[in-house]
Coordinates of N, CA and C in Angstrom, one line a residue:
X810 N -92.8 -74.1 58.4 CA -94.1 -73.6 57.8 C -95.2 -74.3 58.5
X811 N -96.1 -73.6 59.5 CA -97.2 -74.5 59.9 C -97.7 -75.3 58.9
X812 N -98.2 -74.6 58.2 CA -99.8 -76.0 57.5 C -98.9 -77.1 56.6
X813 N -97.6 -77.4 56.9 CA -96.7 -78.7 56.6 C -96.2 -79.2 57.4
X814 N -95.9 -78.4 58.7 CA -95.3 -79.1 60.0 C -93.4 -79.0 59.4
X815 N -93.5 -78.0 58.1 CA -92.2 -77.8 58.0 C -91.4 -76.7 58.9
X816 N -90.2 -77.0 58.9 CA -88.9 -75.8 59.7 C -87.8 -75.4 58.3
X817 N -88.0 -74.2 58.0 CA -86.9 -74.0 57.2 C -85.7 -73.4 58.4
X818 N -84.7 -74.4 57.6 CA -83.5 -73.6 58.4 C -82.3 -73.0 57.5
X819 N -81.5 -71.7 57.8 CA -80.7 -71.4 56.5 C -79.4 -70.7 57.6
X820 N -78.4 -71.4 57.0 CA -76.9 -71.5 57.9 C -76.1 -70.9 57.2
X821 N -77.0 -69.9 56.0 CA -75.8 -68.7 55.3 C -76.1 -67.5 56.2
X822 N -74.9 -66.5 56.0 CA -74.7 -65.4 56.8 C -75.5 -64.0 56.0
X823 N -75.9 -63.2 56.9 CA -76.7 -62.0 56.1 C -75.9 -61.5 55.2
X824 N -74.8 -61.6 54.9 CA -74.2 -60.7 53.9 C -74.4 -62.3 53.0
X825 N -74.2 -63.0 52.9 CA -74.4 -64.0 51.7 C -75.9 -63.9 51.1
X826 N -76.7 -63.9 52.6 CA -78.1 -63.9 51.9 C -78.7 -62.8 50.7
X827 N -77.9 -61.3 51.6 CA -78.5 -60.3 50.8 C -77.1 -60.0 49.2
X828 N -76.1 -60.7 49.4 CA -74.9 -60.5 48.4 C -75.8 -60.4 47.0
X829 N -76.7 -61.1 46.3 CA -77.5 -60.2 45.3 C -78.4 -58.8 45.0
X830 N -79.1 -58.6 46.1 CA -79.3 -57.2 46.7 C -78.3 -56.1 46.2
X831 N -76.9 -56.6 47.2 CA -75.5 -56.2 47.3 C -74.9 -55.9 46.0
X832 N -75.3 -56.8 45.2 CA -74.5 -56.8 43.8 C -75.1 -56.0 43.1
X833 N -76.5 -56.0 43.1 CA -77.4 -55.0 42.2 C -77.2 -54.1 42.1
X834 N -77.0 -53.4 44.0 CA -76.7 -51.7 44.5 C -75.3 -51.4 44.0
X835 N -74.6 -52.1 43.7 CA -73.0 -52.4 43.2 C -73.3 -51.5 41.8
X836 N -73.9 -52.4 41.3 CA -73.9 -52.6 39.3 C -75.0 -51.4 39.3
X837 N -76.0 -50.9 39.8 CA -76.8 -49.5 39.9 C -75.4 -48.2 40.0
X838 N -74.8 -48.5 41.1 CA -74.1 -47.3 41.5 C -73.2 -47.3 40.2
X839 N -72.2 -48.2 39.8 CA -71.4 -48.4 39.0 C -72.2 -47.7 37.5
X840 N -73.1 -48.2 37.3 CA -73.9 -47.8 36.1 C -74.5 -46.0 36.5
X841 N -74.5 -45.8 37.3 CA -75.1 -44.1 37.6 C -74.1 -43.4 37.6
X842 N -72.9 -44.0 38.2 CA -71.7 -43.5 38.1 C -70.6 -43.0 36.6
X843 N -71.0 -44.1 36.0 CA -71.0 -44.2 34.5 C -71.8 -43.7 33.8
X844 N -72.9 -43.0 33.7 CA -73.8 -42.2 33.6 C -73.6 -40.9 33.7
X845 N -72.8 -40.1 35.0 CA -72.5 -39.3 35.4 C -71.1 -38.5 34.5
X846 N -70.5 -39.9 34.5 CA -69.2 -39.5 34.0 C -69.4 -39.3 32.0
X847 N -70.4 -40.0 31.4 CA -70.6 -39.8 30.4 C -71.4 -38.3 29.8
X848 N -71.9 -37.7 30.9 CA -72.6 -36.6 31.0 C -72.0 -35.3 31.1
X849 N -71.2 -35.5 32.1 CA -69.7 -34.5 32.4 C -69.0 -34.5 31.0
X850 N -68.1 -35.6 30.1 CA -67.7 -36.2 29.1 C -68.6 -35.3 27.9
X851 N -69.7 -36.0 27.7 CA -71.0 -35.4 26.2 C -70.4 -33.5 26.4
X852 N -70.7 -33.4 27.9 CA -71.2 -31.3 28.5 C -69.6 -30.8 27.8
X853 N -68.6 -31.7 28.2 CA -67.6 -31.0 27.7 C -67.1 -31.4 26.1
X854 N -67.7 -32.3 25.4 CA -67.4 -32.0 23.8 C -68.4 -31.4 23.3
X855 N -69.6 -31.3 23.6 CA -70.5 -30.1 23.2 C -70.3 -28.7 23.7
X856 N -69.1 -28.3 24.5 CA -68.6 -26.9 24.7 C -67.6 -26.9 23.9
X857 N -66.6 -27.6 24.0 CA -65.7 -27.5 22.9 C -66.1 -27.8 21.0
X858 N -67.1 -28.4 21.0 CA -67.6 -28.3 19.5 C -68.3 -26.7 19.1
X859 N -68.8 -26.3 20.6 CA -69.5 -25.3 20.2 C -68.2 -23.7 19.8
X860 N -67.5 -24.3 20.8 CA -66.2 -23.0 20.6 C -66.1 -23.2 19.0
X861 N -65.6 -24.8 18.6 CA -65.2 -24.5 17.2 C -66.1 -24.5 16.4
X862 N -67.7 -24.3 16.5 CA -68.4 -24.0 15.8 C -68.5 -22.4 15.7
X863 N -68.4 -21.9 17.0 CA -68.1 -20.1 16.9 C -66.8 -20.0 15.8
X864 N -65.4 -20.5 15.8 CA -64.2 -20.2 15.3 C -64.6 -20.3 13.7
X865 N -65.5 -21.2 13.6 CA -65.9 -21.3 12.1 C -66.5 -20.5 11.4
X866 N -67.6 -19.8 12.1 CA -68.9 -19.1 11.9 C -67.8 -17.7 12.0
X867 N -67.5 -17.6 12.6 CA -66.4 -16.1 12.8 C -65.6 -15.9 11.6
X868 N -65.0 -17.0 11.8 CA -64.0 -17.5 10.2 C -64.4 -17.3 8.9
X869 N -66.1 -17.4 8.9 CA -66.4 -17.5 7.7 C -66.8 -16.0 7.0
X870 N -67.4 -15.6 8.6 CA -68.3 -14.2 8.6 C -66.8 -13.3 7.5
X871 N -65.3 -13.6 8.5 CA -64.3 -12.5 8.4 C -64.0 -12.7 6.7
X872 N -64.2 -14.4 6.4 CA -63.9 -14.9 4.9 C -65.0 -13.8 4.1
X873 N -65.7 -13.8 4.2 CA -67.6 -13.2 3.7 C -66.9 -11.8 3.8
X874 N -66.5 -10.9 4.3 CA -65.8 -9.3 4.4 C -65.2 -9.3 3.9
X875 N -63.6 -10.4 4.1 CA -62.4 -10.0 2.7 C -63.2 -10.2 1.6
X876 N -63.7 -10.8 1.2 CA -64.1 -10.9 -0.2 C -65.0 -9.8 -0.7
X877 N -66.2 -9.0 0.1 CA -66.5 -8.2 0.0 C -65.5 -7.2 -0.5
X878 N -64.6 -6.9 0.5 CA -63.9 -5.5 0.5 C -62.9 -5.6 -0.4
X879 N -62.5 -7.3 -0.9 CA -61.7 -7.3 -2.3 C -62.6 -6.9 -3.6
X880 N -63.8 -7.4 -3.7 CA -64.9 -6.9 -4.7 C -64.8 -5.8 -4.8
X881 N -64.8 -4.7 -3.4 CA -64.9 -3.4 -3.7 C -63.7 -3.0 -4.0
X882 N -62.4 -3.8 -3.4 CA -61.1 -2.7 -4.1 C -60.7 -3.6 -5.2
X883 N -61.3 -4.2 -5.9 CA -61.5 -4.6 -7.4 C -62.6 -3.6 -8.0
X884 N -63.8 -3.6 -7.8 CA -64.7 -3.2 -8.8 C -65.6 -1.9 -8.7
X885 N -65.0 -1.4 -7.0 CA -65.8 -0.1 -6.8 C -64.6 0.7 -7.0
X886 N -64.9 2.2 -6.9 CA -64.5 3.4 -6.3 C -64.5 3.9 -5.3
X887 N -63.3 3.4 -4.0 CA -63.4 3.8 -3.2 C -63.8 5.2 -2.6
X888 N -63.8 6.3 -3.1 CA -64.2 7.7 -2.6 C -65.7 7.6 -3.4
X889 N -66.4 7.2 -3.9 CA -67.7 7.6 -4.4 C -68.4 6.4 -4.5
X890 N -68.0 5.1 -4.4 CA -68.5 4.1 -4.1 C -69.2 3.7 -5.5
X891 N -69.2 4.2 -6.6 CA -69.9 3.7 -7.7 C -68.7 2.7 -8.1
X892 N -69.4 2.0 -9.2 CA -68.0 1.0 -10.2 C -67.2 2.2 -10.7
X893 N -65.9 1.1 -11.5 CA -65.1 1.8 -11.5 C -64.7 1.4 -12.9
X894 N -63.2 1.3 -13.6 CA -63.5 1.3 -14.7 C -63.0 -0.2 -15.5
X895 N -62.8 -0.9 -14.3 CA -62.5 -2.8 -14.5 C -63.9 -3.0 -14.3
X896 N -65.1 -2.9 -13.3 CA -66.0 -3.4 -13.5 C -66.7 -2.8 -15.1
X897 N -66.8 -1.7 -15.6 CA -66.9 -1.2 -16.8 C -66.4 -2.0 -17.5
X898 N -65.2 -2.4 -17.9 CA -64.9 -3.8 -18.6 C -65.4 -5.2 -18.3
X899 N -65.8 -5.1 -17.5 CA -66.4 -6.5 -17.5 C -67.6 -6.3 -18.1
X900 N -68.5 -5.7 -17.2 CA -69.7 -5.3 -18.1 C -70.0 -5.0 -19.3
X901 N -69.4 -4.0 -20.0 CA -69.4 -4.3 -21.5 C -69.3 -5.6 -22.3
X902 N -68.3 -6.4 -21.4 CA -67.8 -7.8 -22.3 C -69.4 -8.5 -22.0
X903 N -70.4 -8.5 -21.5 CA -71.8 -8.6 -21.3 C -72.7 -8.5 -22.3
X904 N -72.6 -7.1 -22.6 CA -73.1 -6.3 -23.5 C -73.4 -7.0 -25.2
X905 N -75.1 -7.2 -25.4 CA -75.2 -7.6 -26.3 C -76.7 -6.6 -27.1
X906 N -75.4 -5.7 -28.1 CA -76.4 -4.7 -28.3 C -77.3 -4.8 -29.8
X907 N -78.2 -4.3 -30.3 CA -78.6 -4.4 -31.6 C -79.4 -3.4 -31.6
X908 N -80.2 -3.4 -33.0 CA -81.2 -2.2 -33.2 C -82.3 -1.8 -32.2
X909 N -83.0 -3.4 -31.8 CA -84.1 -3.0 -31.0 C -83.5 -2.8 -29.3
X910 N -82.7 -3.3 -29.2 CA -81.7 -3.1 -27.8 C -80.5 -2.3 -28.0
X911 N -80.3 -0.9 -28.2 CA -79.2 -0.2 -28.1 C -78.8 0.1 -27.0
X912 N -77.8 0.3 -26.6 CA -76.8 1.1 -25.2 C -76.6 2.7 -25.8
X913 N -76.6 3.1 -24.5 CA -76.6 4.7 -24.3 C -75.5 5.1 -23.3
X914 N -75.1 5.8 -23.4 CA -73.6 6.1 -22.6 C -73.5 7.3 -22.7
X915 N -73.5 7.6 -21.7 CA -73.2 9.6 -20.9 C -71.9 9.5 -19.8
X916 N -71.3 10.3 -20.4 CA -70.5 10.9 -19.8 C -70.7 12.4 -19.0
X917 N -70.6 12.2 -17.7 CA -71.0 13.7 -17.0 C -69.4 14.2 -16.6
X918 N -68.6 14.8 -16.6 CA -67.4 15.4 -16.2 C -67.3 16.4 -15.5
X919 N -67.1 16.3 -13.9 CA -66.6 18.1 -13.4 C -65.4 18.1 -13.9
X920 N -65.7 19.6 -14.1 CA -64.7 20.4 -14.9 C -63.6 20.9 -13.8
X921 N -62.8 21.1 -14.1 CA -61.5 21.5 -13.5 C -61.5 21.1 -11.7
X922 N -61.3 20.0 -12.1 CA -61.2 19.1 -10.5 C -60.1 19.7 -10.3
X923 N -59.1 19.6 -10.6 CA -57.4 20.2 -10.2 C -57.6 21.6 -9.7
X924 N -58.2 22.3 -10.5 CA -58.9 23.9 -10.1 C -59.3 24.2 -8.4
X925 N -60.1 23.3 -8.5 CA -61.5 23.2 -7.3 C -60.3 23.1 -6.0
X926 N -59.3 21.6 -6.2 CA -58.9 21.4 -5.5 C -57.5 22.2 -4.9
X927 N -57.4 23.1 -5.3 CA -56.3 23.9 -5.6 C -56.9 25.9 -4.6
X928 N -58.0 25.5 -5.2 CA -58.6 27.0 -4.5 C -59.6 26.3 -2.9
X929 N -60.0 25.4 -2.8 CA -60.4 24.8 -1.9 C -60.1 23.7 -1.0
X930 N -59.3 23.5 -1.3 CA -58.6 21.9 -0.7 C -59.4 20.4 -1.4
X931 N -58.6 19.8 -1.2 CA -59.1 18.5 -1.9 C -60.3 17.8 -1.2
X932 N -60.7 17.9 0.4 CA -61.9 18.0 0.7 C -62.8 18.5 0.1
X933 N -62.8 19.6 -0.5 CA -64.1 20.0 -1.7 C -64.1 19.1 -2.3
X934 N -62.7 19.0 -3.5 CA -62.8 18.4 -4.4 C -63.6 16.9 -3.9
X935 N -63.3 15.9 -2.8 CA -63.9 15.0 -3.1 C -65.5 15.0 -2.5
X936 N -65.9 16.0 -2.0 CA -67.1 16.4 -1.6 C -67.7 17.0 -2.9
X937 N -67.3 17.2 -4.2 CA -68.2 17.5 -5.3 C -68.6 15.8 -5.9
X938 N -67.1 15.4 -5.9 CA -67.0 14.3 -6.5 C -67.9 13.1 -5.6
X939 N -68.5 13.3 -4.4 CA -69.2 11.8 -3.8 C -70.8 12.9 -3.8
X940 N -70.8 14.6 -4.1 CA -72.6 14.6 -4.6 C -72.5 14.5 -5.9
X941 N -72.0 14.5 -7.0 CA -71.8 13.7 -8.5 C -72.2 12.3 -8.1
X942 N -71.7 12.0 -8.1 CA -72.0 10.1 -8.0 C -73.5 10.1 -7.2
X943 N -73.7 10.6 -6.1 CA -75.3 10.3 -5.1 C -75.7 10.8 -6.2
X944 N -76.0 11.7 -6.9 CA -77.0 12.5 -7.9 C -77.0 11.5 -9.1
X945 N -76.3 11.3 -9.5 CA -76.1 10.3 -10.7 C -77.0 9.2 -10.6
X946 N -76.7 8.3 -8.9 CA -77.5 7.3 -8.7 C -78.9 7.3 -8.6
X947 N -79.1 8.7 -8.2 CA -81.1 9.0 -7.8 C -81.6 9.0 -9.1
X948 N -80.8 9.6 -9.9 CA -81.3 9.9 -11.8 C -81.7 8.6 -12.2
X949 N -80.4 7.7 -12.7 CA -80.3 6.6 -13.4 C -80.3 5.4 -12.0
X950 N -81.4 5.1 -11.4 CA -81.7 4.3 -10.5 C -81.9 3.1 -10.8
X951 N -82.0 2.6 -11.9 CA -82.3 1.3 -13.0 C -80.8 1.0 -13.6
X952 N -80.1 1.9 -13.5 CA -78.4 1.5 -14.6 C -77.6 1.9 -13.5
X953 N -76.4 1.8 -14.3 CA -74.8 1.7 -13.7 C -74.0 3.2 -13.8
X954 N -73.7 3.1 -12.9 CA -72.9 4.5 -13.1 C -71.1 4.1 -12.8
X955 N -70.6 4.5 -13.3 CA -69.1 4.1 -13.1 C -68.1 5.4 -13.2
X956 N -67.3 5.6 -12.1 CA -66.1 6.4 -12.5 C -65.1 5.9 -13.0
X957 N -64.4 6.8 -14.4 CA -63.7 6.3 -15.3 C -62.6 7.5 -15.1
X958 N -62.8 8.5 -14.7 CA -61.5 9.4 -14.6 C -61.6 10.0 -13.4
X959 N -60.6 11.0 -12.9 CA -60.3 11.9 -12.3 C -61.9 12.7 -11.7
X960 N -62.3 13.5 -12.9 CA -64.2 14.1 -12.7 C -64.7 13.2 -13.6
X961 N -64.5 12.0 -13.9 CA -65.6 11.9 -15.0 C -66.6 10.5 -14.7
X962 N -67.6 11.0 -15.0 CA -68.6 9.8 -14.4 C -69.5 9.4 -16.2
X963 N -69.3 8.0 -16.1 CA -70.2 7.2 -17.1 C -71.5 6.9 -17.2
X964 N -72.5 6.7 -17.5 CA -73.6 5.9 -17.1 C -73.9 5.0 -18.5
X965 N -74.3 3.8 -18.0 CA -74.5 2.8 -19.3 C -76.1 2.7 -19.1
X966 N -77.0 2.6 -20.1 CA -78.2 2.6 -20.0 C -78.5 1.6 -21.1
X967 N -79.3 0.8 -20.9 CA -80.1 -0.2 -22.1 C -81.1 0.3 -22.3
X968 N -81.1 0.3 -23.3 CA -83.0 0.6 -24.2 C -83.8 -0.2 -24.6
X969 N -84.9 0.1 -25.3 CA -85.9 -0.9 -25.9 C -85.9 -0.5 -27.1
X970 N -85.3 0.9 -27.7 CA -85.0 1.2 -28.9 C -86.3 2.4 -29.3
X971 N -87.0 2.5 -28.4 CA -87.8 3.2 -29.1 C -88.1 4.4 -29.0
X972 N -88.4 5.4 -29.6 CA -87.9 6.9 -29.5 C -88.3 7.8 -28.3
X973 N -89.5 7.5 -27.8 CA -89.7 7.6 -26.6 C -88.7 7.7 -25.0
X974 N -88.2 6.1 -25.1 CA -86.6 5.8 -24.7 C -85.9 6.7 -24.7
X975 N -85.7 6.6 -25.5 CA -84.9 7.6 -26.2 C -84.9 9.0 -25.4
X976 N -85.9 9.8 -25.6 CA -86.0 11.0 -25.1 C -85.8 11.1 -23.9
X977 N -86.8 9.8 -22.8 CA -86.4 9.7 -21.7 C -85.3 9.7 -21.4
X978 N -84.2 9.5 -21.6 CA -82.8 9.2 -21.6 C -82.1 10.7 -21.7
X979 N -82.6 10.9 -22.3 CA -81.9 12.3 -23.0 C -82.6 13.3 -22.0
X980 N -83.4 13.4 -21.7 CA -84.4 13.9 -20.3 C -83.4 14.2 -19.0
X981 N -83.5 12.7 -18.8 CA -82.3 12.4 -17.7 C -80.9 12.7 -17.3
X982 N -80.2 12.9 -18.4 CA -78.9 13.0 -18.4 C -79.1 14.7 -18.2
X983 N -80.3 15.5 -19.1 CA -79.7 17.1 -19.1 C -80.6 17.5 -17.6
X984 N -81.8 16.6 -17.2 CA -81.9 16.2 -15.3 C -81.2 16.7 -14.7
X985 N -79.6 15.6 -15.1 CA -78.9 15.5 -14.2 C -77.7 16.5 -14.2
X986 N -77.6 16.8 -15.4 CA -76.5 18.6 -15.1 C -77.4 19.4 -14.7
X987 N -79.0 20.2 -14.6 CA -79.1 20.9 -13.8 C -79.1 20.8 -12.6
X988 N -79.2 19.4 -12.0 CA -79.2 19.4 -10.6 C -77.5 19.7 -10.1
X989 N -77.0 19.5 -11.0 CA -75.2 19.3 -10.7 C -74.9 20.8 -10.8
X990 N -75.1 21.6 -11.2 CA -75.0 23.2 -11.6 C -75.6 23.9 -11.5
X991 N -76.0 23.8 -9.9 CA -76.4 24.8 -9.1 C -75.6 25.1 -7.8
X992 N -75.8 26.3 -7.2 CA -75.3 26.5 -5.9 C -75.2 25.3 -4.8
X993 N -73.8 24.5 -4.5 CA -74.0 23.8 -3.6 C -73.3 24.5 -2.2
X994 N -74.1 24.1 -0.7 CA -73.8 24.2 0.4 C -72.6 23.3 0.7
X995 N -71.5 23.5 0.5 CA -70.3 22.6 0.6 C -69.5 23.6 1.9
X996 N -68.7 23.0 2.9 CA -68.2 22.7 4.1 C -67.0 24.3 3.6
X997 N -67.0 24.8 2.3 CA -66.2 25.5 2.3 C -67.0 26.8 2.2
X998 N -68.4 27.1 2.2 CA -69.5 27.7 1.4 C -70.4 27.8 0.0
X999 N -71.1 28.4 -0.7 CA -71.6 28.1 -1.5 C -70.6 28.4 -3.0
X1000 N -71.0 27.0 -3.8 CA -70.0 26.8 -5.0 C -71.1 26.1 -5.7
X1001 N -70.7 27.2 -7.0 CA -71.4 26.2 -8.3 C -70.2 25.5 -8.8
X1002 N -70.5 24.6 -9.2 CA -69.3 23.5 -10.1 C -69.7 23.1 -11.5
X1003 N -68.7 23.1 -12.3 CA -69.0 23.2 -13.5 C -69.1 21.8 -14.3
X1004 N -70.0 21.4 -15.3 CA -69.5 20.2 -15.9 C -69.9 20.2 -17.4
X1005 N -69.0 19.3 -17.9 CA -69.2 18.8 -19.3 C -70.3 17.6 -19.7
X1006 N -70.3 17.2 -20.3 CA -71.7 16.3 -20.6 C -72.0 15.8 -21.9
X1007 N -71.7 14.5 -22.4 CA -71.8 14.4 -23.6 C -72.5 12.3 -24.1
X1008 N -73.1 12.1 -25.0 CA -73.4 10.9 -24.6 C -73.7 10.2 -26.1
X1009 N -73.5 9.1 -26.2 CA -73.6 8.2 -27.5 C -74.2 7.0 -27.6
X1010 N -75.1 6.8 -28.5 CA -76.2 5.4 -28.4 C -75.2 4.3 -29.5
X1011 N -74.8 3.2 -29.1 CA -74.6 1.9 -29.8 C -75.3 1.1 -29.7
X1012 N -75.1 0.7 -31.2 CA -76.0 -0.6 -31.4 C -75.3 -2.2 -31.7
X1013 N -74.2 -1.8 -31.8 CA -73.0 -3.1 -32.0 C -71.5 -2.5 -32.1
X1014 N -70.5 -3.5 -31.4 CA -69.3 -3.0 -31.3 C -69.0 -2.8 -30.2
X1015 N -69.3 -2.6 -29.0 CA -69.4 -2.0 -28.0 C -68.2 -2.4 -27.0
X1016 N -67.1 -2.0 -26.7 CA -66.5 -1.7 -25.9 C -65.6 -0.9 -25.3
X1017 N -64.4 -0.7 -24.2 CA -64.1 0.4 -23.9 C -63.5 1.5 -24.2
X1018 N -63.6 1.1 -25.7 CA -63.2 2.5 -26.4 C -64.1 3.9 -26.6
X1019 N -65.5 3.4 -26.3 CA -66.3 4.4 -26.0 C -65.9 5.3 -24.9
X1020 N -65.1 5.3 -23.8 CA -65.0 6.1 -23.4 C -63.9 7.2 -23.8
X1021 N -63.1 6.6 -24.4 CA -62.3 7.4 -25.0 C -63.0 8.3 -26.3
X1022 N -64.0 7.9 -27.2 CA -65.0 8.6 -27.7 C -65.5 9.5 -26.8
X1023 N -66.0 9.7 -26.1 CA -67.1 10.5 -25.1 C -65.9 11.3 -24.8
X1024 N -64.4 11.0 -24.2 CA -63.6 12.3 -23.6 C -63.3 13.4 -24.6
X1025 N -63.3 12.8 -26.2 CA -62.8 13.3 -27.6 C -64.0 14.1 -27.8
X1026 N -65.2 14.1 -27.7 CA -66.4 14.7 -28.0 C -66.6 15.9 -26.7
X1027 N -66.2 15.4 -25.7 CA -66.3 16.6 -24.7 C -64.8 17.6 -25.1
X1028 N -64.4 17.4 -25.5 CA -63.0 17.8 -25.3 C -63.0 18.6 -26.6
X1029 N -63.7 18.1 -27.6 CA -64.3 19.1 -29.0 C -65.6 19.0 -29.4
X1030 N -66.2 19.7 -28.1 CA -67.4 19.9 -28.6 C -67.5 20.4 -30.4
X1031 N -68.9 19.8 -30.5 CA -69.7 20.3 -31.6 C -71.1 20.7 -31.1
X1032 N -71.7 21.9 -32.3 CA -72.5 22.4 -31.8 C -73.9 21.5 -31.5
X1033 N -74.9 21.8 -30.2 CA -75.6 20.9 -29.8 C -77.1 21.6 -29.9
X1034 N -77.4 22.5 -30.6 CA -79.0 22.2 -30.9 C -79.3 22.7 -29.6
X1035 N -80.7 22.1 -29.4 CA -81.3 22.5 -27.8 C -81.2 21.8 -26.8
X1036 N -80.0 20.7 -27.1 CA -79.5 19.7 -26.2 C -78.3 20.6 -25.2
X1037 N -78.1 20.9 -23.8 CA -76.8 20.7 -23.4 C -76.1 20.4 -23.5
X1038 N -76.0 19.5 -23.9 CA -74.8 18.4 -24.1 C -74.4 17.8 -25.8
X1039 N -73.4 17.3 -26.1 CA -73.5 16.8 -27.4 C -74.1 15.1 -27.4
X1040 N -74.6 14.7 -28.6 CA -75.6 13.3 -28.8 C -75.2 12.9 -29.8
X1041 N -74.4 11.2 -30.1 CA -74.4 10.9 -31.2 C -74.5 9.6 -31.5
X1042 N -75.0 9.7 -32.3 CA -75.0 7.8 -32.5 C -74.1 7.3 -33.3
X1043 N -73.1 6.2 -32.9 CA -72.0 5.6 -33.6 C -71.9 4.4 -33.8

């Protein structure tokens, strides 16, 4: 070093001098390398979590459908898609009726389903029976419609009790046989179809023996006034 009149002298070899250098670029590569390999490693358990995240989500969707389509072959009607006559039992078991809250119950029935299907094939028949149920639904859009027999369709309706209600109800139901008994465009040509129609307001007691009431009252009629249908309260 001039301005001491010193001489450094160093009698290690260049790979000793730079051997820290050496070590660093070592432990860099080793660590990027390691880096690399943990990246490849993460890429491939985040593909594979994602598979089994699909297998789950698939799993659950297919779980979410059986249960669906068990609901429905529990509680619907397969050919008309309304309830059927287990969810009708359930529902009743619900049912908490009294004076100012009465239930109303219509029974609409095509008549000689066996008939229909016999002169037209049972494609009619179930082509009256799924515009029965659509018609039912557009009427009573607020309540439940349920098939309980062969032709026979229910509807349960809650009230407020008041005579108004009331009428409206009774409105609706004789609504809904004239739209039901008229000339329909059916795949076989035009057919009127015939139905029965009868309906009962409860106010306590209420379960599935009503329908067996409503088949007894269609089945012997009594005379109905200016009503279509027979009306009684029980």
């Amino acid at each position: 070093i001039p301005e001491y009149d010193w001489i450094l002298t160093l009698d290690d070899t260049k790979s000793e001098i730079f051997s820290l250098t050496n070590t660093m670029r070592i432990y860099l590569g080793v660590f990027f390398v390691a880096i690399l390999i943990l990246f490849v490693v993460f890429g491939y358990i985040s593909r594979a979590q994602n598979k089994v995240n699909d297998k789950l989500s698939a799993t659950m969707v297919k779980n979410e459908q059986a249960k669906e389509n068990l609901y429905t072959a529990m509680f619907k009607d397969v050919l008309t898609d309304v309830n059927n006559r287990i969810s009708l039992s359930v529902d009743i078991d619900k049912c908490e009726p009294s004076d100012t809250t009465p239930y109303y119950f219509a029974m609409i029935n095509l008549k000689e389903l066996s008939t229909i299907n016999l002169m037209y094939g049972n494609d009619i028949g179930d082509w009256a029976l799924v515009k029965t149920a659509d018609v039912l639904g557009k009427i009573f859009k607020d309540d439940k419609v349920y098939r309980t027999g062969s032709g026979e369709f229910l509807v349960m309706i809650k009230s407020n009790g008041t005579p108004e209600a009331q009428q409206r109800i009774i409105s609706d139901v004789s609504t809904a046989l004239n739209k039901l008994q008229v000339q329909n465009n059916t795949p076989a040509g035009r057919i009127v179809f015939a139905y029965d129609a009868a309906m009962v307001k409860k106010t306590k007691d209420i379960n599935t023996s009503v329908v067996t009431v409503l088949k007894n009252i269609i089945r012997n009629p009594e005379p109905t006034g200016a009503l279509p249908f027979v009306f009684k309260e029980i």
